[in-house]
mmCIF file of C-alpha atoms in Angstrom:
data_model
loop_
_atom_site.group_PDB
_atom_site.id
_atom_site.type_symbol
_atom_site.label_atom_id
_atom_site.label_comp_id
_atom_site.label_asym_id
_atom_site.label_seq_id
_atom_site.Cartn_x
_atom_site.Cartn_y
_atom_site.Cartn_z
ATOM 1 C CA MET A 22 39.476 -23.882 36.991
ATOM 2 C CA GLU A 23 39.260 -25.900 33.781
ATOM 3 C CA GLU A 24 41.423 -23.393 31.910
ATOM 4 C CA LYS A 25 44.186 -23.692 34.529
ATOM 5 C CA ASN A 26 44.718 -27.396 33.946
ATOM 6 C CA PRO A 27 48.281 -27.312 32.500
ATOM 7 C CA ILE A 28 47.798 -30.485 30.458
ATOM 8 C CA GLN A 29 44.548 -29.240 28.937
ATOM 9 C CA VAL A 30 46.073 -25.836 28.176
ATOM 10 C CA SER A 31 49.043 -27.481 26.454
ATOM 11 C CA GLU A 32 46.753 -29.758 24.443
ATOM 12 C CA ARG A 33 44.725 -26.794 23.253
ATOM 13 C CA ILE A 34 47.831 -24.863 22.229
ATOM 14 C CA PHE A 35 49.263 -27.760 20.239
ATOM 15 C CA HIS A 36 45.901 -28.601 18.681
ATOM 16 C CA THR A 37 45.667 -24.970 17.584
ATOM 17 C CA ILE A 38 49.147 -25.137 16.043
ATOM 18 C CA GLU A 39 48.318 -28.386 14.228
ATOM 19 C CA CYS A 40 45.045 -26.941 12.958
ATOM 20 C CA LEU A 41 46.740 -23.774 11.647
ATOM 21 C CA ALA A 42 49.339 -25.936 9.901
ATOM 22 C CA ARG A 43 46.573 -27.947 8.253
ATOM 23 C CA THR A 44 44.229 -25.146 7.222
ATOM 24 C CA GLY A 45 46.548 -22.278 6.426
ATOM 25 C CA PRO A 46 45.256 -18.717 6.998
ATOM 26 C CA ILE A 47 41.931 -18.892 8.850
ATOM 27 C CA GLY A 48 39.575 -16.553 10.696
ATOM 28 C CA LEU A 49 38.852 -16.701 14.422
ATOM 29 C CA LEU A 50 35.296 -18.000 14.020
ATOM 30 C CA GLU A 51 36.291 -20.746 11.577
ATOM 31 C CA LEU A 52 39.230 -21.760 13.766
ATOM 32 C CA SER A 53 36.983 -21.924 16.826
ATOM 33 C CA LYS A 54 34.654 -24.274 14.960
ATOM 34 C CA GLU A 55 37.561 -26.443 13.811
ATOM 35 C CA LEU A 56 38.825 -26.763 17.395
ATOM 36 C CA ASN A 57 35.365 -26.976 18.961
ATOM 37 C CA LEU A 58 36.320 -24.252 21.432
ATOM 38 C CA ASN A 59 34.736 -20.907 22.221
ATOM 39 C CA LYS A 60 36.132 -17.806 20.552
ATOM 40 C CA SER A 61 37.513 -16.242 23.718
ATOM 41 C CA THR A 62 39.606 -19.335 24.495
ATOM 42 C CA VAL A 63 40.959 -19.546 20.961
ATOM 43 C CA HIS A 64 41.668 -15.811 20.957
ATOM 44 C CA ARG A 65 43.781 -16.153 24.125
ATOM 45 C CA ILE A 66 45.733 -19.037 22.600
ATOM 46 C CA LEU A 67 46.349 -17.072 19.400
ATOM 47 C CA ASN A 68 47.506 -14.024 21.337
ATOM 48 C CA SER A 69 50.009 -16.203 23.201
ATOM 49 C CA LEU A 70 51.324 -17.669 19.944
ATOM 50 C CA ILE A 71 51.574 -14.202 18.401
ATOM 51 C CA CYS A 72 53.393 -12.887 21.481
ATOM 52 C CA MET A 73 55.971 -15.692 21.106
ATOM 53 C CA GLU A 74 56.166 -15.075 17.316
ATOM 54 C CA TYR A 75 54.799 -18.512 16.393
ATOM 55 C CA ALA A 76 51.670 -17.054 14.775
ATOM 56 C CA LYS A 77 50.636 -13.850 13.051
ATOM 57 C CA GLN A 78 47.446 -12.063 12.007
ATOM 58 C CA ASP A 79 47.021 -10.449 8.610
ATOM 59 C CA ALA A 80 46.144 -6.790 9.083
ATOM 60 C CA GLU A 81 43.732 -6.770 6.122
ATOM 61 C CA THR A 82 41.993 -10.156 6.206
ATOM 62 C CA LEU A 83 42.333 -10.578 10.004
ATOM 63 C CA LYS A 84 43.122 -14.245 9.377
ATOM 64 C CA TYR A 85 45.639 -16.115 11.490
ATOM 65 C CA SER A 86 48.521 -18.273 10.289
ATOM 66 C CA LEU A 87 51.750 -19.783 11.563
ATOM 67 C CA THR A 88 55.107 -18.075 11.097
ATOM 68 C CA PHE A 89 58.335 -19.463 9.676
ATOM 69 C CA LYS A 90 59.684 -19.783 13.206
ATOM 70 C CA PHE A 91 58.518 -23.401 13.052
ATOM 71 C CA CYS A 92 60.688 -23.947 9.971
ATOM 72 C CA GLY A 93 63.697 -22.767 11.942
ATOM 73 C CA ILE A 94 62.982 -25.299 14.671
ATOM 74 C CA ALA A 95 62.468 -28.052 12.117
ATOM 75 C CA ASN A 96 65.768 -27.204 10.435
ATOM 76 C CA GLN A 97 67.579 -27.351 13.777
ATOM 77 C CA ILE A 98 66.149 -30.820 14.435
ATOM 78 C CA LEU A 99 67.127 -32.034 10.977
ATOM 79 C CA ALA A 100 70.611 -30.522 11.346
ATOM 80 C CA GLN A 101 71.169 -32.688 14.429
ATOM 81 C CA ASN A 102 70.214 -35.837 12.534
ATOM 82 C CA ASN A 103 73.553 -36.842 10.991
ATOM 83 C CA ILE A 104 71.948 -39.870 9.346
ATOM 84 C CA ILE A 105 70.560 -37.528 6.692
ATOM 85 C CA ASP A 106 74.018 -36.317 5.684
ATOM 86 C CA LEU A 107 75.264 -39.901 5.555
ATOM 87 C CA ILE A 108 72.398 -41.295 3.479
ATOM 88 C CA ARG A 109 71.749 -38.348 1.160
ATOM 89 C CA PRO A 110 74.460 -39.192 -1.416
ATOM 90 C CA TYR A 111 72.983 -42.676 -1.786
ATOM 91 C CA ILE A 112 69.381 -41.545 -2.257
ATOM 92 C CA LYS A 113 70.512 -38.778 -4.602
ATOM 93 C CA GLU A 114 72.232 -41.411 -6.737
ATOM 94 C CA LEU A 115 69.124 -43.619 -6.577
ATOM 95 C CA ALA A 116 66.951 -40.712 -7.726
ATOM 96 C CA GLU A 117 69.205 -40.189 -10.722
ATOM 97 C CA GLN A 118 69.297 -43.908 -11.535
ATOM 98 C CA THR A 119 65.507 -44.236 -11.471
ATOM 99 C CA ASN A 120 64.608 -40.730 -12.611
ATOM 100 C CA GLU A 121 62.019 -40.743 -9.825
ATOM 101 C CA THR A 122 61.496 -39.294 -6.354
ATOM 102 C CA VAL A 123 63.318 -40.962 -3.466
ATOM 103 C CA HIS A 124 62.288 -40.473 0.162
ATOM 104 C CA LEU A 125 64.049 -41.106 3.456
ATOM 105 C CA VAL A 126 61.762 -41.621 6.446
ATOM 106 C CA GLN A 127 62.273 -42.155 10.149
ATOM 107 C CA LEU A 128 60.127 -44.366 12.370
ATOM 108 C CA ASP A 129 57.974 -42.316 14.729
ATOM 109 C CA GLY A 130 55.552 -44.423 16.776
ATOM 110 C CA LEU A 131 52.640 -45.463 14.566
ATOM 111 C CA ASN A 132 53.933 -43.384 11.670
ATOM 112 C CA ALA A 133 56.941 -42.711 9.514
ATOM 113 C CA VAL A 134 58.107 -39.122 9.076
ATOM 114 C CA TYR A 135 59.703 -37.835 5.875
ATOM 115 C CA ILE A 136 63.130 -36.475 6.872
ATOM 116 C CA ASP A 137 64.623 -36.115 3.392
ATOM 117 C CA LYS A 138 63.461 -36.117 -0.207
ATOM 118 C CA VAL A 139 65.369 -36.080 -3.500
ATOM 119 C CA GLU A 140 63.738 -35.540 -6.873
ATOM 120 C CA ALA A 141 65.515 -36.379 -10.092
ATOM 121 C CA SER A 142 66.679 -33.130 -11.660
ATOM 122 C CA HIS A 143 65.255 -33.951 -15.105
ATOM 123 C CA ASN A 144 61.884 -35.215 -13.890
ATOM 124 C CA SER A 145 59.076 -32.762 -14.652
ATOM 125 C CA VAL A 146 56.476 -34.460 -12.407
ATOM 126 C CA ARG A 147 56.640 -33.516 -8.720
ATOM 127 C CA LEU A 148 54.967 -35.454 -5.899
ATOM 128 C CA ILE A 149 53.142 -33.641 -3.092
ATOM 129 C CA SER A 150 55.108 -35.331 -0.295
ATOM 130 C CA MET A 151 57.110 -32.996 1.929
ATOM 131 C CA VAL A 152 59.776 -33.226 4.599
ATOM 132 C CA GLY A 153 58.203 -33.244 8.063
ATOM 133 C CA LYS A 154 54.974 -34.896 6.958
ATOM 134 C CA SER A 155 53.872 -38.124 8.670
ATOM 135 C CA ILE A 156 52.580 -41.208 6.894
ATOM 136 C CA PRO A 157 50.870 -44.206 8.587
ATOM 137 C CA LEU A 158 52.879 -47.412 8.781
ATOM 138 C CA TYR A 159 50.009 -49.769 7.925
ATOM 139 C CA CYS A 160 49.277 -48.359 4.474
ATOM 140 C CA SER A 161 52.651 -47.261 3.123
ATOM 141 C CA GLY A 162 55.577 -48.978 1.486
ATOM 142 C CA VAL A 163 58.073 -47.519 3.954
ATOM 143 C CA GLY A 164 55.788 -48.477 6.825
ATOM 144 C CA LYS A 165 55.466 -52.088 5.752
ATOM 145 C CA ALA A 166 59.226 -52.287 5.196
ATOM 146 C CA LEU A 167 59.786 -51.100 8.776
ATOM 147 C CA LEU A 168 57.121 -53.377 10.242
ATOM 148 C CA ALA A 169 58.545 -56.419 8.486
ATOM 149 C CA ASP A 170 61.736 -56.010 10.523
ATOM 150 C CA MET A 171 59.766 -56.125 13.786
ATOM 151 C CA LYS A 172 58.475 -59.090 15.766
ATOM 152 C CA ASP A 173 54.904 -60.230 15.069
ATOM 153 C CA GLU A 174 53.790 -59.057 18.514
ATOM 154 C CA LYS A 175 55.026 -55.531 17.787
ATOM 155 C CA VAL A 176 53.338 -55.511 14.380
ATOM 156 C CA LYS A 177 50.026 -56.482 16.013
ATOM 157 C CA GLU A 178 50.477 -53.829 18.699
ATOM 158 C CA ILE A 179 51.047 -51.100 16.115
ATOM 159 C CA TRP A 180 48.070 -52.317 14.063
ATOM 160 C CA ASP A 181 45.795 -52.313 17.131
ATOM 161 C CA HIS A 182 46.770 -48.758 18.059
ATOM 162 C CA SER A 183 46.550 -47.345 14.525
ATOM 163 C CA GLU A 184 43.447 -45.695 13.110
ATOM 164 C CA ILE A 185 42.852 -48.271 10.395
ATOM 165 C CA ARG A 186 40.763 -46.832 7.571
ATOM 166 C CA LYS A 187 40.543 -47.110 3.814
ATOM 167 C CA LEU A 188 42.412 -44.139 2.443
ATOM 168 C CA THR A 189 41.880 -45.527 -1.061
ATOM 169 C CA ASP A 190 40.099 -48.510 -2.588
ATOM 170 C CA TYR A 191 43.397 -50.393 -2.344
ATOM 171 C CA THR A 192 44.100 -49.856 1.356
ATOM 172 C CA VAL A 193 44.269 -53.158 3.256
ATOM 173 C CA VAL A 194 42.149 -52.972 6.408
ATOM 174 C CA ASP A 195 41.959 -56.682 7.231
ATOM 175 C CA PHE A 196 44.746 -57.800 9.587
ATOM 176 C CA VAL A 197 45.024 -61.318 8.179
ATOM 177 C CA LYS A 198 45.589 -59.916 4.687
ATOM 178 C CA PHE A 199 48.015 -57.423 6.154
ATOM 179 C CA GLN A 200 49.992 -60.226 7.805
ATOM 180 C CA ASN A 201 50.317 -61.866 4.400
ATOM 181 C CA LEU A 202 51.718 -58.626 2.979
ATOM 182 C CA ILE A 203 54.278 -58.429 5.786
ATOM 183 C CA ALA A 204 55.244 -62.073 5.122
ATOM 184 C CA ASP A 205 55.842 -61.166 1.461
ATOM 185 C CA VAL A 206 58.063 -58.248 2.502
ATOM 186 C CA ARG A 207 60.131 -60.520 4.732
ATOM 187 C CA LYS A 208 60.520 -63.028 1.913
ATOM 188 C CA ASN A 209 61.324 -60.520 -0.836
ATOM 189 C CA GLY A 210 63.349 -58.007 1.165
ATOM 190 C CA TYR A 211 61.318 -55.031 -0.025
ATOM 191 C CA ALA A 212 57.798 -53.617 0.323
ATOM 192 C CA MET A 213 55.425 -52.123 -2.216
ATOM 193 C CA ASP A 214 52.685 -49.536 -2.009
ATOM 194 C CA ASN A 215 50.119 -50.109 -4.740
ATOM 195 C CA GLU A 216 48.062 -46.916 -4.360
ATOM 196 C CA GLU A 217 47.252 -47.905 -0.760
ATOM 197 C CA ASN A 218 48.026 -44.487 0.684
ATOM 198 C CA GLU A 219 47.464 -42.188 -2.288
ATOM 199 C CA LEU A 220 45.593 -42.879 -5.508
ATOM 200 C CA GLY A 221 47.769 -42.769 -8.586
ATOM 201 C CA VAL A 222 51.073 -43.294 -6.739
ATOM 202 C CA ARG A 223 53.072 -46.520 -6.422
ATOM 203 C CA CYS A 224 56.331 -47.046 -4.596
ATOM 204 C CA ILE A 225 58.894 -49.632 -3.614
ATOM 205 C CA ALA A 226 60.628 -49.397 -0.242
ATOM 206 C CA VAL A 227 63.268 -51.012 1.967
ATOM 207 C CA SER A 228 64.022 -50.597 5.658
ATOM 208 C CA LEU A 229 67.327 -49.501 7.141
ATOM 209 C CA LYS A 230 68.648 -50.423 10.555
ATOM 210 C CA GLY A 231 70.059 -47.522 12.522
ATOM 211 C CA LEU A 232 73.264 -47.387 14.527
ATOM 212 C CA HIS A 233 71.768 -49.679 17.179
ATOM 213 C CA ARG A 234 70.685 -52.285 14.600
ATOM 214 C CA LYS A 235 66.994 -51.533 15.101
ATOM 215 C CA PRO A 236 64.544 -50.767 12.257
ATOM 216 C CA SER A 237 64.636 -46.980 12.375
ATOM 217 C CA TYR A 238 64.627 -45.693 8.794
ATOM 218 C CA ALA A 239 63.391 -46.597 5.340
ATOM 219 C CA ILE A 240 63.883 -45.352 1.797
ATOM 220 C CA SER A 241 61.444 -45.518 -1.098
ATOM 221 C CA VAL A 242 61.232 -44.817 -4.798
ATOM 222 C CA SER A 243 57.850 -43.293 -5.660
ATOM 223 C CA ALA A 244 56.226 -42.427 -8.967
ATOM 224 C CA PRO A 245 52.850 -41.933 -10.640
ATOM 225 C CA LYS A 246 51.362 -45.339 -11.472
ATOM 226 C CA ASP A 247 51.466 -44.720 -15.227
ATOM 227 C CA ARG A 248 55.268 -44.616 -14.969
ATOM 228 C CA MET A 249 55.513 -47.404 -12.403
ATOM 229 C CA ASP A 250 54.319 -50.588 -14.081
ATOM 230 C CA ASP A 251 55.338 -54.037 -12.815
ATOM 231 C CA ALA A 252 58.308 -54.245 -15.164
ATOM 232 C CA ARG A 253 59.717 -50.951 -13.926
ATOM 233 C CA MET A 254 59.055 -51.943 -10.306
ATOM 234 C CA GLU A 255 61.094 -55.089 -10.937
ATOM 235 C CA GLN A 256 63.899 -52.991 -12.387
ATOM 236 C CA PHE A 257 63.892 -50.690 -9.354
ATOM 237 C CA THR A 258 63.972 -53.670 -6.978
ATOM 238 C CA HIS A 259 67.609 -54.404 -7.812
ATOM 239 C CA LEU A 260 68.617 -50.759 -7.540
ATOM 240 C CA ILE A 261 66.990 -50.122 -4.165
ATOM 241 C CA LEU A 262 68.268 -53.386 -2.654
ATOM 242 C CA ASP A 263 71.783 -52.521 -3.795
ATOM 243 C CA THR A 264 71.422 -49.038 -2.303
ATOM 244 C CA LYS A 265 70.222 -50.532 0.982
ATOM 245 C CA GLN A 266 73.215 -52.863 1.170
ATOM 246 C CA ARG A 267 75.683 -50.045 0.557
ATOM 247 C CA ILE A 268 74.036 -47.835 3.187
ATOM 248 C CA GLN A 269 74.035 -50.659 5.742
ATOM 249 C CA ASN A 270 77.718 -51.256 5.029
ATOM 250 C CA GLU A 271 78.343 -47.567 5.664
ATOM 251 C CA LEU A 272 76.473 -47.810 8.979
ATOM 252 C CA GLY A 273 78.374 -50.937 9.927
ATOM 253 C CA ASN A 274 75.277 -53.182 9.910
#
């Protein structure tokens, strides 16, 4: 009876997909341990995913992995998001001006999701961020930029529902201190991430209001901390604020 619960079955399928995306190729026993499910249940889920061409099994190693069918779905979603086409020329220009990586994210509940990324063509250092990856709002520059455009009650609600933990020694996990950071963002017009989400990486970010004038997107300039000292951050402040203004003008905000 338990296996027939449609909600539970769906949860198990999606948890399996998320686990395969996180681990990469993995054996049945290891996957069962990761999911805390018995092997027969996991085997049935995998067979279903294989039947629908969302997963595959290597004939030699017998390990399971996801197929590129998910990439096709992701590309279809991104293709429907016209905001990317509109903003891309601006973030491409910003990447060239700063010689650093520029991200475009979209608000998604408690997180921001990378929906576009431009790296300066003559920059030899590449960041590990990728389109489709989520980043928590409470510990990221783009997240704080988005939160600063929201009412205090909404900021508190998102904080209360987030899994607040120290990702690095610099992550702020005290709400009073966090409120002070949000106040600074509102005063300055931009947010900073001082290795709060990832050690060795700093960024500066601004929010963008979507077509309905709600905080929906944000852009950031990110770089290794040894290339992102306070003087360079100050230099980038003017560039990213100018880029924001031009994008908002384009959107009619």
